[in-house]
XYZ file of N, CA and C in Angstrom:
813
model
N -158.141 192.974 20.140
C -159.058 192.622 21.212
C -160.453 192.448 20.635
N -161.078 191.358 20.967
C -162.398 191.090 20.401
C -163.428 191.990 21.045
N -164.348 192.514 20.257
C -165.396 193.382 20.779
C -166.415 192.560 21.542
N -167.132 193.312 22.476
C -168.118 192.622 23.279
C -169.227 192.109 22.367
N -169.629 190.878 22.604
C -170.703 190.271 21.819
C -170.209 189.457 20.642
N -168.953 189.635 20.344
C -168.422 188.827 19.220
C -168.038 187.438 19.715
N -168.210 186.460 18.860
C -167.907 185.072 19.205
C -166.466 184.744 18.874
N -165.853 184.077 19.869
C -164.450 183.670 19.665
C -164.433 182.237 19.144
N -163.789 182.079 18.044
C -163.696 180.733 17.470
C -162.779 179.865 18.313
N -163.227 178.625 18.628
C -162.356 177.736 19.424
C -161.105 177.382 18.636
N -160.075 177.268 19.408
C -158.796 176.937 18.755
C -158.851 175.524 18.197
N -158.337 175.329 16.997
C -158.309 174.000 16.379
C -157.273 173.126 17.050
N -157.283 171.851 16.730
C -156.306 170.930 17.334
C -154.896 171.317 16.964
N -154.043 171.175 17.945
C -152.645 171.540 17.715
C -152.064 170.638 16.640
N -151.321 171.205 15.767
C -150.715 170.378 14.706
C -149.781 169.336 15.306
N -149.920 168.119 14.802
C -149.066 167.030 15.300
C -147.918 166.798 14.345
N -146.856 166.396 14.970
C -145.671 166.132 14.149
C -145.908 164.885 13.297
N -145.536 164.984 12.057
C -145.723 163.856 11.128
C -144.819 162.702 11.535
N -145.448 161.510 11.651
C -144.670 160.340 12.051
C -143.710 159.942 10.945
N -142.517 159.625 11.338
C -141.553 159.219 10.302
C -141.965 157.886 9.684
N -141.834 157.825 8.387
C -142.185 156.597 7.684
C -141.124 155.533 7.926
N -141.617 154.350 8.267
C -140.703 153.229 8.506
C -140.632 152.401 7.234
N -139.467 152.174 6.814
C -139.288 151.395 5.589
C -139.877 150.001 5.764
N -140.661 149.596 4.764
C -141.291 148.276 4.839
C -140.239 147.183 4.754
N -140.361 146.266 5.695
C -139.437 145.141 5.703
C -139.900 144.098 4.688
N -138.978 143.500 3.989
C -139.387 142.443 3.053
C -140.047 141.293 3.797
N -141.147 140.826 3.233
C -141.879 139.744 3.876
C -141.068 138.459 3.846
N -141.035 137.837 5.006
C -140.304 136.567 5.079
C -141.087 135.490 4.345
N -140.366 134.591 3.767
C -141.009 133.483 3.070
C -141.777 132.630 4.072
N -142.958 132.237 3.673
C -143.782 131.413 4.565
C -143.077 130.103 4.862
N -142.968 129.830 6.133
C -142.323 128.581 6.530
C -143.251 127.411 6.218
N -142.727 126.322 5.717
C -143.583 125.147 5.487
C -144.130 124.630 6.800
N -145.316 124.089 6.757
C -145.936 123.569 7.975
C -145.092 122.455 8.563
N -145.073 122.423 9.880
C -144.321 121.360 10.544
C -144.918 120.016 10.192
N -144.047 119.021 10.166
C -144.493 117.676 9.788
C -145.595 117.190 10.717
N -145.459 117.491 12.015
C -146.467 117.032 12.962
C -147.838 117.620 12.682
N -147.887 118.910 12.266
C -149.168 119.537 11.966
C -149.817 118.906 10.742
N -148.993 118.603 9.753
C -149.524 117.974 8.547
C -150.100 116.606 8.879
N -149.386 115.854 9.714
C -149.853 114.518 10.067
C -151.179 114.573 10.809
N -151.358 115.617 11.645
C -152.612 115.740 12.383
C -153.787 115.991 11.450
N -153.519 116.621 10.301
C -154.583 116.934 9.364
C -154.932 115.752 8.467
N -154.056 114.764 8.386
C -154.287 113.615 7.520
C -155.092 112.556 8.266
N -156.399 112.584 8.096
C -157.253 111.621 8.776
C -156.941 110.203 8.321
N -156.612 110.046 7.043
C -156.336 108.702 6.531
C -155.115 108.099 7.214
N -154.051 108.890 7.381
C -152.853 108.368 8.033
C -153.111 108.096 9.511
N -153.954 108.920 10.121
C -154.322 108.696 11.523
C -155.026 107.346 11.672
N -155.938 107.047 10.756
C -156.652 105.771 10.811
C -155.711 104.597 10.569
N -154.763 104.779 9.653
C -153.806 103.710 9.367
C -152.999 103.381 10.615
N -152.609 104.401 11.354
C -151.802 104.167 12.553
C -152.628 103.617 13.711
N -153.904 103.961 13.755
C -154.756 103.482 14.846
C -155.326 102.092 14.574
N -155.282 101.653 13.336
C -155.841 100.348 12.976
C -155.130 99.239 13.742
N -155.911 98.310 14.243
C -155.365 97.161 14.965
C -156.105 95.901 14.525
N -155.438 94.773 14.660
C -156.103 93.487 14.455
C -156.863 93.146 15.734
N -158.167 92.995 15.613
C -159.025 92.702 16.760
C -159.494 91.253 16.650
N -159.336 90.511 17.739
C -159.695 89.088 17.729
C -160.674 88.720 18.843
N -161.247 89.718 19.472
C -162.241 89.471 20.521
C -163.445 90.362 20.261
N -164.578 89.728 19.955
C -165.790 90.457 19.615
C -166.913 90.115 20.590
N -167.866 91.032 20.698
C -168.989 90.839 21.620
C -170.059 89.918 21.053
N -170.114 89.781 19.742
C -171.182 89.009 19.114
C -172.424 89.825 18.818
N -172.408 91.118 19.152
C -173.567 91.979 18.897
C -173.682 92.294 17.410
N -174.899 92.689 17.016
C -175.164 93.004 15.619
C -174.676 94.407 15.273
N -174.254 94.552 14.041
C -173.858 95.844 13.485
C -174.964 96.295 12.538
N -175.339 97.575 12.550
C -176.392 98.039 11.637
C -176.064 97.715 10.179
N -177.086 97.326 9.435
C -176.892 96.952 8.034
C -176.253 98.072 7.223
N -176.665 99.314 7.503
C -176.135 100.423 6.715
C -174.633 100.603 6.929
N -174.150 100.269 8.115
C -172.713 100.373 8.365
C -171.946 99.294 7.599
N -172.488 98.089 7.583
C -171.837 97.022 6.821
C -171.805 97.380 5.340
N -172.888 97.973 4.849
C -172.914 98.332 3.430
C -171.913 99.439 3.120
N -171.705 100.354 4.041
C -170.678 101.376 3.842
C -169.296 100.736 3.734
N -169.048 99.733 4.558
C -167.761 99.030 4.523
C -167.595 98.285 3.197
N -168.670 97.648 2.736
C -168.615 96.940 1.460
C -168.420 97.910 0.295
N -169.000 99.093 0.393
C -168.803 100.109 -0.645
C -167.327 100.474 -0.774
N -166.639 100.514 0.353
C -165.205 100.824 0.316
C -164.445 99.766 -0.468
N -164.844 98.505 -0.323
C -164.195 97.433 -1.089
C -164.493 97.575 -2.572
N -165.703 97.963 -2.896
C -166.102 98.097 -4.303
C -165.289 99.161 -5.022
N -164.829 100.151 -4.285
C -164.087 101.254 -4.893
C -162.571 101.046 -4.850
N -162.132 99.873 -4.490
C -160.691 99.597 -4.505
C -160.193 99.564 -5.947
N -158.967 100.013 -6.179
C -158.441 100.007 -7.552
C -158.116 98.605 -8.034
N -158.160 98.437 -9.354
C -157.732 97.184 -9.975
C -157.263 97.496 -11.393
N -156.284 96.765 -11.917
C -155.767 97.061 -13.257
C -156.853 96.889 -14.311
N -156.950 97.896 -15.194
C -157.959 97.875 -16.262
C -159.380 97.737 -15.717
N -159.547 98.018 -14.422
C -160.854 97.880 -13.771
C -161.450 96.489 -13.994
N -160.580 95.478 -14.004
C -161.039 94.108 -14.256
C -161.714 93.490 -13.037
N -161.415 94.031 -11.848
C -162.096 93.581 -10.627
C -162.036 92.064 -10.460
N -160.822 91.542 -10.478
C -160.643 90.090 -10.333
C -160.701 89.673 -8.871
N -161.763 90.114 -8.206
C -161.966 89.821 -6.795
C -163.468 89.722 -6.537
N -163.851 88.803 -5.658
C -165.250 88.638 -5.280
C -165.322 88.407 -3.769
N -166.487 88.671 -3.183
C -166.646 88.600 -1.736
C -167.905 87.808 -1.385
N -167.760 86.850 -0.502
C -168.914 86.128 0.036
C -169.164 86.684 1.439
N -170.274 87.389 1.605
C -170.582 88.083 2.860
C -171.462 87.174 3.720
N -170.931 86.748 4.858
C -171.637 85.818 5.751
C -172.034 86.565 7.023
N -173.340 86.643 7.274
C -173.817 87.325 8.469
C -174.730 86.435 9.313
N -175.609 85.686 8.673
C -176.625 84.909 9.390
C -176.271 83.438 9.562
N -175.352 82.921 8.776
C -175.017 81.493 8.815
C -174.014 81.221 9.940
N -174.521 81.017 11.142
C -173.647 80.805 12.297
C -172.885 79.488 12.193
N -173.470 78.479 11.569
C -172.775 77.198 11.425
C -171.490 77.357 10.616
N -171.546 78.160 9.567
C -170.341 78.390 8.764
C -169.310 79.180 9.555
N -169.751 80.113 10.374
C -168.810 80.868 11.207
C -168.082 79.935 12.177
N -168.820 79.012 12.783
C -168.201 78.042 13.691
C -167.271 77.115 12.913
N -167.675 76.715 11.719
C -166.849 75.882 10.850
C -165.503 76.563 10.576
N -165.537 77.849 10.272
C -164.305 78.602 10.024
C -163.476 78.739 11.300
N -164.141 78.929 12.433
C -163.426 79.030 13.713
C -162.714 77.726 14.044
N -163.354 76.596 13.751
C -162.723 75.293 14.003
C -161.458 75.126 13.159
N -161.540 75.523 11.890
C -160.365 75.431 11.014
C -159.247 76.325 11.536
N -159.597 77.546 11.917
C -158.588 78.488 12.397
C -157.889 77.963 13.645
N -158.651 77.397 14.573
C -158.039 76.872 15.793
C -157.133 75.687 15.484
N -157.566 74.816 14.594
C -156.738 73.663 14.222
C -155.404 74.110 13.626
N -155.447 75.092 12.731
C -154.219 75.560 12.094
C -153.332 76.321 13.075
N -153.954 77.052 14.007
C -153.172 77.782 15.005
C -152.422 76.824 15.918
N -153.063 75.726 16.281
C -152.382 74.729 17.121
C -151.178 74.137 16.398
N -151.309 73.927 15.092
C -150.178 73.415 14.328
C -149.066 74.448 14.219
N -149.455 75.708 14.017
C -148.465 76.759 13.796
C -147.747 77.166 15.075
N -148.483 77.260 16.190
C -147.901 77.797 17.419
C -147.795 76.778 18.548
N -148.701 75.808 18.566
C -148.735 74.870 19.688
C -147.514 73.993 19.790
N -146.972 73.553 18.665
C -145.818 72.659 18.709
C -144.487 73.359 18.645
N -144.500 74.678 18.535
C -143.243 75.427 18.424
C -142.649 75.678 19.804
N -141.329 75.812 19.902
C -140.697 76.090 21.199
C -141.186 77.408 21.793
N -141.202 77.458 23.111
C -141.648 78.662 23.818
C -140.850 79.879 23.369
N -139.531 79.710 23.233
C -138.669 80.845 22.896
C -138.999 81.411 21.518
N -139.494 80.545 20.629
C -139.763 80.988 19.263
C -141.051 81.786 19.161
N -142.081 81.351 19.876
C -143.390 81.990 19.735
C -143.665 83.077 20.766
N -143.095 82.966 21.958
C -143.389 83.963 22.992
C -142.852 85.332 22.608
N -141.781 85.350 21.815
C -141.216 86.630 21.406
C -142.152 87.457 20.548
N -143.144 86.814 19.945
C -144.103 87.552 19.127
C -144.972 88.484 19.966
N -145.034 88.237 21.270
C -145.893 89.025 22.154
C -145.080 89.924 23.076
N -143.908 90.324 22.636
C -143.006 91.089 23.502
C -143.623 92.412 23.954
N -144.544 92.979 23.161
C -145.101 94.298 23.460
C -146.197 94.250 24.526
N -146.603 93.043 24.946
C -147.626 92.900 25.986
C -146.935 92.802 27.341
N -147.436 93.524 28.327
C -146.803 93.545 29.642
C -146.854 92.166 30.294
N -145.930 91.929 31.199
C -145.759 90.608 31.811
C -147.030 90.019 32.429
N -147.840 90.784 33.182
C -149.010 90.160 33.823
C -150.007 89.552 32.836
N -150.037 90.046 31.594
C -151.030 89.586 30.620
C -150.428 88.700 29.535
N -149.117 88.690 29.430
C -148.490 87.968 28.324
C -148.732 86.464 28.422
N -148.693 85.915 29.631
C -148.844 84.467 29.791
C -150.215 83.990 29.315
N -151.278 84.734 29.679
C -152.624 84.314 29.274
C -152.804 84.423 27.763
N -152.256 85.480 27.172
C -152.351 85.622 25.722
C -151.547 84.546 25.009
N -150.419 84.200 25.601
C -149.582 83.157 25.006
C -150.299 81.808 25.035
N -151.022 81.541 26.119
C -151.786 80.293 26.215
C -152.874 80.238 25.141
N -153.556 81.368 24.907
C -154.580 81.420 23.860
C -153.964 81.245 22.480
N -152.751 81.745 22.327
C -152.060 81.622 21.048
C -151.736 80.170 20.743
N -151.174 79.462 21.725
C -150.763 78.069 21.518
C -151.960 77.127 21.412
N -153.007 77.415 22.172
C -154.201 76.569 22.125
C -155.049 76.846 20.889
N -154.826 78.008 20.278
C -155.611 78.380 19.109
C -156.909 79.070 19.433
N -157.225 79.213 20.717
C -158.486 79.849 21.109
C -158.543 81.307 20.657
N -157.386 81.939 20.551
C -157.320 83.339 20.141
C -157.848 83.539 18.723
N -157.824 82.471 17.926
C -158.162 82.600 16.512
C -159.567 82.093 16.179
N -160.381 81.879 17.196
C -161.760 81.445 16.965
C -162.708 82.630 16.742
N -162.181 83.783 16.485
C -163.026 84.971 16.436
C -164.039 85.016 15.284
N -163.919 84.211 14.207
C -165.011 84.251 13.219
C -166.384 83.938 13.810
N -166.449 83.067 14.834
C -167.751 82.683 15.384
C -168.402 83.804 16.185
N -167.635 84.792 16.626
C -168.184 85.922 17.372
C -168.307 87.179 16.510
N -167.903 87.095 15.258
C -167.967 88.253 14.367
C -169.392 88.480 13.888
N -169.745 89.733 13.703
C -171.041 90.029 13.082
C -171.015 89.625 11.612
N -169.916 89.946 10.944
C -169.801 89.688 9.510
C -168.468 89.021 9.217
N -168.517 87.946 8.453
C -167.308 87.291 7.957
C -167.346 87.370 6.434
N -166.306 87.935 5.860
C -166.241 88.099 4.410
C -165.151 87.185 3.865
N -165.542 86.210 3.066
C -164.567 85.355 2.398
C -164.128 86.083 1.135
N -162.880 86.515 1.125
C -162.339 87.280 0.003
C -161.732 86.302 -0.998
N -162.188 86.374 -2.238
C -161.730 85.455 -3.287
C -161.076 86.249 -4.414
N -160.056 85.665 -5.004
C -159.367 86.290 -6.131
C -159.203 85.267 -7.242
N -158.956 85.772 -8.447
C -158.777 84.886 -9.596
C -157.656 85.409 -10.474
N -156.826 84.508 -10.965
C -155.788 84.882 -11.924
C -156.264 84.658 -13.352
N -157.478 84.145 -13.522
C -158.003 83.838 -14.851
C -159.099 84.804 -15.287
N -159.706 85.489 -14.318
C -160.817 86.377 -14.653
C -160.279 87.692 -15.206
N -160.634 88.014 -16.452
C -160.217 89.288 -17.026
C -161.117 89.606 -18.208
N -161.253 90.889 -18.504
C -162.011 91.303 -19.678
C -161.246 92.367 -20.454
N -159.931 92.404 -20.266
C -159.099 93.366 -20.976
C -158.644 92.783 -22.307
N -158.276 93.665 -23.230
C -157.800 93.198 -24.535
C -156.487 92.434 -24.404
N -155.712 92.816 -23.403
C -154.427 92.151 -23.182
C -154.506 91.333 -21.907
N -154.167 90.076 -21.990
C -154.206 89.214 -20.807
C -152.900 89.363 -20.037
N -152.986 89.970 -18.885
C -151.793 90.222 -18.085
C -151.243 88.911 -17.526
N -149.975 88.613 -17.783
C -149.390 87.353 -17.283
C -148.903 87.492 -15.844
N -149.803 87.815 -14.949
C -149.411 88.022 -13.556
C -150.457 87.381 -12.656
N -150.098 86.251 -12.065
C -151.054 85.527 -11.236
C -151.313 86.215 -9.904
N -150.556 87.267 -9.593
C -150.726 87.945 -8.312
C -151.701 89.115 -8.383
N -152.155 89.485 -9.560
C -153.032 90.643 -9.673
C -154.262 90.512 -8.783
N -154.890 89.346 -8.804
C -156.087 89.162 -7.992
C -155.819 89.352 -6.514
N -154.682 88.837 -6.048
C -154.334 88.985 -4.632
C -154.048 90.436 -4.281
N -153.406 91.164 -5.200
C -153.112 92.577 -4.951
C -154.408 93.375 -4.839
N -155.329 93.131 -5.755
C -156.618 93.829 -5.714
C -157.376 93.478 -4.438
N -157.341 92.205 -4.053
C -158.007 91.787 -2.819
C -157.407 92.504 -1.614
N -156.085 92.644 -1.587
C -155.433 93.325 -0.473
C -155.851 94.780 -0.367
N -155.953 95.458 -1.507
C -156.370 96.860 -1.478
C -157.822 96.986 -1.030
N -158.664 96.053 -1.453
C -160.068 96.088 -1.034
C -160.201 95.847 0.467
N -159.412 94.909 0.990
C -159.451 94.621 2.427
C -159.024 95.844 3.227
N -157.971 96.515 2.782
C -157.502 97.694 3.516
C -158.549 98.803 3.485
N -159.215 98.986 2.357
C -160.292 99.975 2.298
C -161.376 99.669 3.329
N -161.788 98.403 3.387
C -162.826 98.017 4.355
C -162.337 98.223 5.777
N -161.084 97.882 6.030
C -160.528 97.970 7.378
C -160.545 99.411 7.879
N -160.164 100.348 7.005
C -160.094 101.747 7.423
C -161.485 102.316 7.685
N -162.445 101.980 6.842
C -163.807 102.478 7.061
C -164.393 101.881 8.337
N -164.175 100.587 8.549
C -164.675 99.954 9.775
C -164.030 100.572 11.012
N -162.741 100.877 10.930
C -162.044 101.513 12.053
C -162.638 102.876 12.353
N -162.920 103.648 11.304
C -163.494 104.978 11.512
C -164.902 104.889 12.101
N -165.619 103.825 11.787
C -166.962 103.633 12.350
C -166.923 103.083 13.771
N -165.727 102.725 14.247
C -165.585 102.254 15.617
C -165.642 100.752 15.788
N -165.548 99.988 14.695
C -165.614 98.529 14.780
C -164.219 97.922 14.697
N -164.135 96.673 15.098
C -162.877 95.954 15.029
C -162.869 94.993 13.851
N -161.685 94.718 13.339
C -161.534 93.807 12.202
C -160.364 92.868 12.451
N -160.482 91.671 11.906
C -159.403 90.700 11.990
C -159.221 90.002 10.654
N -157.974 89.894 10.234
C -157.631 89.209 8.980
C -157.290 87.768 9.334
N -158.253 86.872 9.127
C -158.091 85.475 9.523
C -157.482 84.690 8.368
N -156.148 84.711 8.295
C -155.445 84.052 7.190
C -155.370 82.547 7.368
N -155.505 82.055 8.591
C -155.304 80.627 8.855
C -156.346 79.743 8.176
N -157.553 80.253 7.970
C -158.621 79.391 7.455
C -158.346 78.903 6.037
N -157.591 79.666 5.272
C -157.320 79.293 3.877
C -155.855 78.956 3.637
N -155.070 78.845 4.695
C -153.632 78.628 4.519
C -153.302 77.214 4.054
N -154.171 76.257 4.346
C -153.985 74.881 3.883
C -154.911 74.653 2.685
N -154.376 74.207 1.542
C -155.224 74.009 0.356
C -156.399 73.072 0.602
N -156.248 72.111 1.504
C -157.348 71.193 1.792
C -158.508 71.923 2.462
N -158.180 72.826 3.388
C -159.236 73.611 4.027
C -159.865 74.585 3.028
N -159.028 75.173 2.179
C -159.560 76.087 1.166
C -160.560 75.369 0.265
N -160.278 74.101 -0.043
C -161.192 73.321 -0.883
C -162.505 73.041 -0.151
N -162.423 72.774 1.152
C -163.643 72.565 1.937
C -164.503 73.831 1.961
N -163.852 74.971 2.104
C -164.578 76.246 2.108
C -165.205 76.489 0.740
N -164.444 76.184 -0.306
C -164.964 76.356 -1.660
C -166.238 75.519 -1.868
N -166.190 74.249 -1.426
C -167.352 73.371 -1.584
C -168.534 73.848 -0.746
N -168.264 74.282 0.470
C -169.351 74.678 1.375
C -170.081 75.915 0.860
N -169.335 76.842 0.268
C -169.922 78.114 -0.151
C -170.214 78.169 -1.651
N -169.897 77.100 -2.383
C -170.192 77.079 -3.814
C -169.304 77.981 -4.639
N -168.057 78.152 -4.232
C -167.132 79.027 -4.953
C -166.629 78.301 -6.204
N -166.728 78.907 -7.396
C -166.290 78.251 -8.629
C -164.787 77.959 -8.625
N -164.357 76.995 -9.445
C -162.947 76.566 -9.433
C -161.942 77.657 -9.785
N -162.328 78.630 -10.627
C -161.344 79.642 -11.026
C -161.152 80.711 -9.958
N -161.958 80.662 -8.908
C -161.834 81.639 -7.825
C -161.239 80.959 -6.594
N -160.222 81.600 -6.023
C -159.536 81.029 -4.863
C -159.889 81.815 -3.606
N -160.425 81.163 -2.570
C -160.641 81.863 -1.296
C -159.298 82.162 -0.637
N -159.094 83.425 -0.276
C -157.807 83.855 0.276
C -157.821 83.990 1.787
N -158.918 84.479 2.325
C -158.952 84.775 3.755
C -160.386 84.972 4.216
N -160.563 84.973 5.517
C -161.841 85.342 6.126
C -161.627 86.672 6.842
N -162.195 87.731 6.299
C -162.069 89.055 6.898
C -163.248 89.262 7.835
N -162.953 89.426 9.126
C -163.989 89.443 10.167
C -164.213 90.856 10.694
N -165.474 91.215 10.868
C -165.853 92.534 11.370
C -166.814 92.341 12.537
N -166.593 93.083 13.618
C -167.482 92.954 14.762
C -167.320 94.095 15.741
N -168.179 94.080 16.760
C -168.051 95.048 17.849
C -167.006 94.520 18.826
N -165.983 95.315 19.045
C -164.864 94.848 19.866
C -165.196 94.915 21.349
N -164.671 93.949 22.083
C -164.871 93.922 23.535
C -164.141 95.078 24.192
N -162.954 95.366 23.715
C -162.155 96.467 24.262
C -161.314 97.071 23.150
N -160.897 98.293 23.370
C -160.023 98.959 22.409
C -158.598 98.482 22.597
N -157.975 98.108 21.541
C -156.592 97.645 21.604
C -155.666 98.798 21.245
N -154.885 99.239 22.218
C -153.961 100.348 21.996
C -152.605 99.853 21.512
N -152.128 98.770 22.125
C -150.787 98.289 21.807
C -150.788 97.438 20.553
N -149.656 97.417 19.910
C -149.458 96.567 18.748
C -147.976 96.459 18.472
N -147.563 95.446 17.735
C -146.135 95.309 17.438
C -145.636 96.503 16.641
N -144.445 96.961 16.969
C -143.888 98.119 16.278
C -143.478 97.745 14.862
N -143.303 98.744 14.027
C -142.857 98.546 12.659
C -141.399 98.994 12.541
N -140.650 98.409 11.630
C -139.271 98.857 11.439
C -139.254 100.269 10.862
N -138.151 100.993 11.007
C -138.053 102.320 10.399
C -138.073 102.218 8.877
N -138.225 103.357 8.214
C -138.321 103.358 6.756
C -137.127 102.680 6.097
N -135.934 102.933 6.636
C -134.753 102.332 6.012
C -134.698 100.820 6.197
N -135.565 100.288 7.051
C -135.633 98.843 7.211
C -136.461 98.165 6.138
N -137.239 98.961 5.384
C -138.108 98.405 4.347
C -137.865 99.001 2.966
N -137.347 100.229 2.930
C -137.244 100.960 1.666
C -135.799 101.030 1.183
N -135.664 101.073 -0.139
C -134.365 101.335 -0.760
C -134.456 102.636 -1.548
N -133.317 103.295 -1.701
C -133.259 104.575 -2.400
C -132.811 104.349 -3.841
N -133.721 104.569 -4.763
C -133.443 104.504 -6.202
C -133.224 103.097 -6.748
N -132.540 102.240 -6.011
C -132.327 100.876 -6.476
C -132.150 99.955 -5.286
N -132.335 98.662 -5.506
C -132.263 97.666 -4.438
C -130.888 97.698 -3.779
N -130.909 97.704 -2.453
C -129.666 97.631 -1.700
C -129.150 98.968 -1.212
N -129.614 100.077 -1.792
C -129.200 101.401 -1.324
C -130.200 101.869 -0.273
N -129.776 101.989 0.983
C -130.722 102.303 2.061
C -131.436 103.631 1.828
N -132.698 103.648 2.144
C -133.474 104.883 2.077
C -133.034 105.804 3.216
N -132.869 107.090 2.914
C -132.461 108.057 3.939
C -133.660 108.910 4.319
N -133.997 108.857 5.600
C -135.090 109.695 6.082
C -134.681 111.159 6.070
N -135.684 112.043 6.026
C -135.411 113.478 5.953
C -134.509 113.946 7.085
N -134.716 113.404 8.276
C -133.949 113.854 9.441
C -132.459 113.569 9.302
N -132.100 112.625 8.447
C -130.697 112.230 8.332
C -130.075 112.655 7.007
N -130.811 113.423 6.220
C -130.250 113.885 4.951
C -129.443 115.157 5.159
N -128.364 115.274 4.435
C -127.538 116.474 4.488
C -128.056 117.470 3.459
N -128.206 118.727 3.903
C -128.689 119.758 2.991
C -127.637 120.053 1.935
N -128.101 120.206 0.711
C -127.183 120.511 -0.391
C -126.986 122.012 -0.487
């Protein structure tokens, strides 16, 4: 019994039962990210899928710095041995030349689509809904749809050469210039798309050698350089969501050698 005046020490916390140790479970292997998540992170692939051919422009001006950013993308396109067998004539202020190119494009479009049977050409617009297909088809046959160089802020005449080289070995491939030009055009297209502008690849203006010669004379292009196309950049009137679908991978790719169909991941059997 504690004496009067003595202090009683407070009781300490009751001892707790020791928790049983749980055996650590082996960590599961990290699952690879879903394909959809990876695709969302790839801005470049997103731009490739959103890219559309735009043929209706407002005619408004684009800031010079934006055009230069687009041209920088072309400058950084790859080329074998860095020979850069490609050149660009950038047309912004010469409206007469833009109209000249539009006239050529319309003339060639009338030849290509105007005289063809309805059944042959209308099928190209299958992805457009019925209320709008007829009007677009009329523009296609009349060639009015292809006059967009005259409303573009910038028209770039892309030229390639099979003779221009500075490598020790002269590559016997006349397509090198065209391949380099194609990569440069795609670079410009993606940057312009990301900046919110529309682009159109106007192949009709140079499809006839006689017209290509007229363009060469008008712009002073030397004989060893061939004008390939008029790449048009402008502010689009509207955003184009629809576009013709692409075939599946097995419609374009072969596995290991020609003729063996490519098998997509979804259809491969696990080994």
